[in-house]
Short mmCIF file of C-alpha atoms in Angstrom, two decimals:
data_model
loop_
_atom_site.label_atom_id
_atom_site.label_comp_id
_atom_site.label_asym_id
_atom_site.label_seq_id
_atom_site.Cartn_x
_atom_site.Cartn_y
_atom_site.Cartn_z
CA MET A 1 141.45 -48.46 -42.11
CA TRP A 2 140.73 -46.40 -38.94
CA ARG A 3 137.40 -48.19 -38.85
CA LEU A 4 138.95 -51.30 -38.77
CA ILE A 5 141.08 -50.51 -35.86
CA CYS A 6 138.75 -49.03 -34.21
CA SER A 7 136.45 -52.26 -34.37
CA LEU A 8 140.00 -54.61 -33.56
CA LEU A 9 140.38 -52.34 -30.53
CA LEU A 10 136.88 -52.53 -29.13
CA ILE A 11 136.62 -56.02 -29.68
CA SER A 12 139.37 -56.75 -27.86
CA GLY A 13 138.54 -54.05 -25.06
CA LEU A 14 135.22 -56.21 -24.68
CA PHE A 15 137.42 -59.90 -24.52
CA ALA A 16 139.53 -57.98 -21.94
CA SER A 17 137.16 -57.10 -19.37
CA CYS A 18 135.12 -60.15 -18.98
CA SER A 19 136.39 -62.98 -16.99
CA ARG A 20 135.10 -65.77 -16.11
CA LEU A 21 133.48 -66.21 -12.52
CA PRO A 22 135.62 -68.97 -9.89
CA ASN A 23 133.42 -72.19 -9.47
CA VAL A 24 133.62 -71.67 -5.76
CA GLN A 25 131.45 -69.62 -3.11
CA GLY A 26 132.96 -65.83 -2.13
CA LYS A 27 135.08 -65.80 1.51
CA GLY A 28 132.64 -62.95 2.79
CA GLU A 29 133.01 -61.33 5.79
CA ALA A 30 135.36 -61.87 8.52
CA PHE A 31 134.14 -60.79 10.91
CA LEU A 32 130.51 -62.12 10.42
CA GLN A 33 131.76 -65.95 10.53
CA GLY A 34 129.27 -67.75 12.65
CA VAL A 35 125.76 -68.18 14.40
CA TRP A 36 124.23 -64.61 15.74
CA SER A 37 121.20 -65.01 18.09
CA GLN A 38 118.78 -61.91 19.16
CA ASP A 39 118.35 -62.87 22.47
CA SER A 40 115.39 -60.36 23.07
CA ILE A 41 113.70 -57.88 22.04
CA PRO A 42 113.52 -54.35 23.59
CA SER A 43 110.07 -53.04 24.39
CA ALA A 44 108.31 -56.52 23.11
CA GLY A 45 105.40 -56.72 25.80
CA LYS A 46 104.18 -53.32 23.83
CA LEU A 47 104.33 -54.72 20.18
CA LEU A 48 102.21 -56.38 18.48
CA SER A 49 104.07 -58.17 16.48
CA TYR A 50 107.80 -58.24 16.85
CA THR A 51 110.70 -61.27 15.11
CA GLN A 52 113.67 -62.91 16.90
CA HIS A 53 116.85 -63.94 14.20
CA LYS A 54 119.02 -66.70 14.58
CA PHE A 55 121.84 -65.52 11.64
CA LYS A 56 124.34 -68.07 10.72
CA PHE A 57 127.02 -66.77 8.12
CA THR A 58 129.12 -68.92 6.31
CA CYS A 59 131.93 -67.58 3.81
CA ASP A 60 129.58 -65.48 1.53
CA SER A 61 125.94 -67.54 2.60
CA PHE A 62 123.42 -67.10 5.29
CA TYR A 63 120.72 -69.06 7.16
CA VAL A 64 118.18 -67.51 9.16
CA ASP A 65 115.67 -68.58 11.38
CA LEU A 66 112.51 -66.21 11.86
CA THR A 67 110.68 -66.39 15.21
CA THR A 68 107.57 -64.43 14.96
CA HIS A 69 105.14 -63.40 18.13
CA SER A 70 102.19 -61.76 17.16
CA LYS A 71 99.42 -60.62 18.99
CA VAL A 72 97.23 -60.12 15.33
CA ASN A 73 96.56 -63.18 13.16
CA TYR A 74 97.36 -61.93 9.63
CA TYR A 75 97.12 -65.26 8.52
CA PRO A 76 94.23 -68.36 8.39
CA ASP A 77 93.55 -69.72 11.95
CA SER A 78 95.52 -72.73 11.13
CA CYS A 79 98.62 -71.35 11.06
CA PHE A 80 98.55 -68.71 13.34
CA ASN A 81 100.33 -71.60 15.60
CA ASN A 82 99.05 -69.16 18.81
CA GLY A 83 100.50 -66.34 17.89
CA VAL A 84 104.34 -68.18 17.70
CA TRP A 85 105.71 -69.15 14.73
CA LYS A 86 108.76 -69.89 12.76
CA GLU A 87 110.17 -68.88 9.35
CA TYR A 88 113.36 -69.63 7.81
CA ALA A 89 115.85 -68.56 5.00
CA LYS A 90 118.77 -68.94 3.11
CA GLY A 91 120.76 -67.09 0.75
CA VAL A 92 123.94 -64.81 -0.21
CA TYR A 93 124.90 -62.05 1.34
CA GLU A 94 127.18 -58.54 1.01
CA VAL A 95 128.04 -55.78 3.14
CA ARG A 96 128.45 -52.58 1.81
CA ASN A 97 129.97 -49.64 3.70
CA ASP A 98 127.70 -49.75 6.90
CA SER A 99 124.83 -51.81 5.40
CA LEU A 100 124.19 -54.95 5.18
CA ILE A 101 122.32 -57.16 2.24
CA LEU A 102 120.61 -60.39 2.55
CA GLU A 103 118.92 -62.22 -0.63
CA GLY A 104 117.98 -64.85 -0.53
CA THR A 105 114.12 -67.34 -0.33
CA TYR A 106 112.02 -68.60 2.26
CA THR A 107 112.68 -72.05 2.92
CA LYS A 108 111.17 -75.27 5.14
CA ALA A 109 113.28 -76.15 8.57
CA ASN A 110 115.47 -78.07 6.84
CA TYR A 111 116.55 -75.26 4.17
CA LYS A 112 114.90 -76.58 0.99
CA GLN A 113 113.41 -74.41 -1.18
CA LYS A 114 109.13 -73.89 0.28
CA ILE A 115 106.79 -73.66 -2.51
CA SER A 116 104.02 -73.38 -0.59
CA GLY A 117 102.48 -73.61 3.07
CA CYS A 118 101.90 -70.98 5.55
CA TYR A 119 103.90 -67.78 6.32
CA GLN A 120 105.47 -65.86 3.95
CA ILE A 121 106.83 -67.87 0.74
CA GLY A 122 109.63 -66.52 -2.30
CA ARG A 123 112.11 -63.77 -2.19
CA TYR A 124 113.88 -62.74 0.98
CA ILE A 125 115.40 -60.03 0.51
CA LYS A 126 116.75 -57.34 4.11
CA SER A 127 119.16 -54.82 4.66
CA PHE A 128 120.94 -53.42 8.11
CA TYR A 129 122.46 -50.82 8.69
CA ILE A 130 125.58 -51.98 10.44
CA LYS A 131 125.27 -49.34 13.57
CA SER A 132 127.99 -51.09 15.33
CA PHE A 133 130.39 -54.58 15.82
CA GLU A 134 132.07 -55.63 18.60
CA PRO A 135 134.17 -59.46 18.50
CA ASN A 136 130.55 -60.91 20.10
CA LYS A 137 128.50 -58.66 19.19
CA LEU A 138 126.37 -57.38 16.28
CA PHE A 139 124.49 -54.20 16.66
CA LEU A 140 121.78 -53.78 13.28
CA GLN A 141 119.20 -51.91 12.96
CA SER A 142 116.88 -53.12 9.73
CA ALA A 143 116.49 -50.62 6.60
CA SER A 144 112.79 -51.39 6.11
CA ASP A 145 111.35 -50.70 9.77
CA GLN A 146 114.69 -49.14 11.81
CA ARG A 147 113.45 -51.80 15.08
CA GLU A 148 116.94 -52.52 16.10
CA CYS A 149 118.73 -56.63 15.88
CA ASN A 150 121.24 -56.67 18.34
CA LEU A 151 122.68 -59.84 18.10
CA VAL A 152 125.44 -62.42 20.35
CA LEU A 153 128.02 -64.35 19.19
CA LYS A 154 127.51 -67.73 19.90
CA GLU A 155 129.85 -70.02 18.25
CA LYS A 156 132.35 -68.63 15.74
CA VAL A 157 132.52 -70.36 11.76
CA ILE A 158 135.79 -70.87 10.24
CA CYS A 159 135.01 -70.25 5.77
CA LYS A 160 135.51 -73.53 3.67
CA PRO A 161 134.35 -72.22 0.89
CA LYS A 162 132.35 -75.09 -1.43
CA ALA A 163 131.73 -75.77 -5.50
CA LEU A 164 129.00 -73.93 -6.04
#
């Protein structure tokens, strides 16, 4: 008898803990909503390579344009483009305590999936420490290389969750 009661309690507990996720995107973080641009890079002239970021955060999604400047050719000559090239990525983000975590994929310029070509393809996974935030400024630090990513708000975006 006790086995039956325990089994029923376990099964009912499993069903009670499961819930269906809504079929709309999440709202994300209100303070991030907008288009943010990294206008300058500290000590850019002294670096062998650096990447400028332009983010768009809308609801729980992000889009990023990455402009890389490099004095060193890491790619075939046809891709090097005199040391300046653009890459793109999109995905979802999450803020956990003082960290911004971005998970997505590299894309073409139109944010459609990129499966071949120059530069990076596949998963885009980055994390930043949120050093500080002001209404029009966001100060981040890359968790992988400790480079600063100081962003300025260029355009405010209002989250309108879309169906998935």
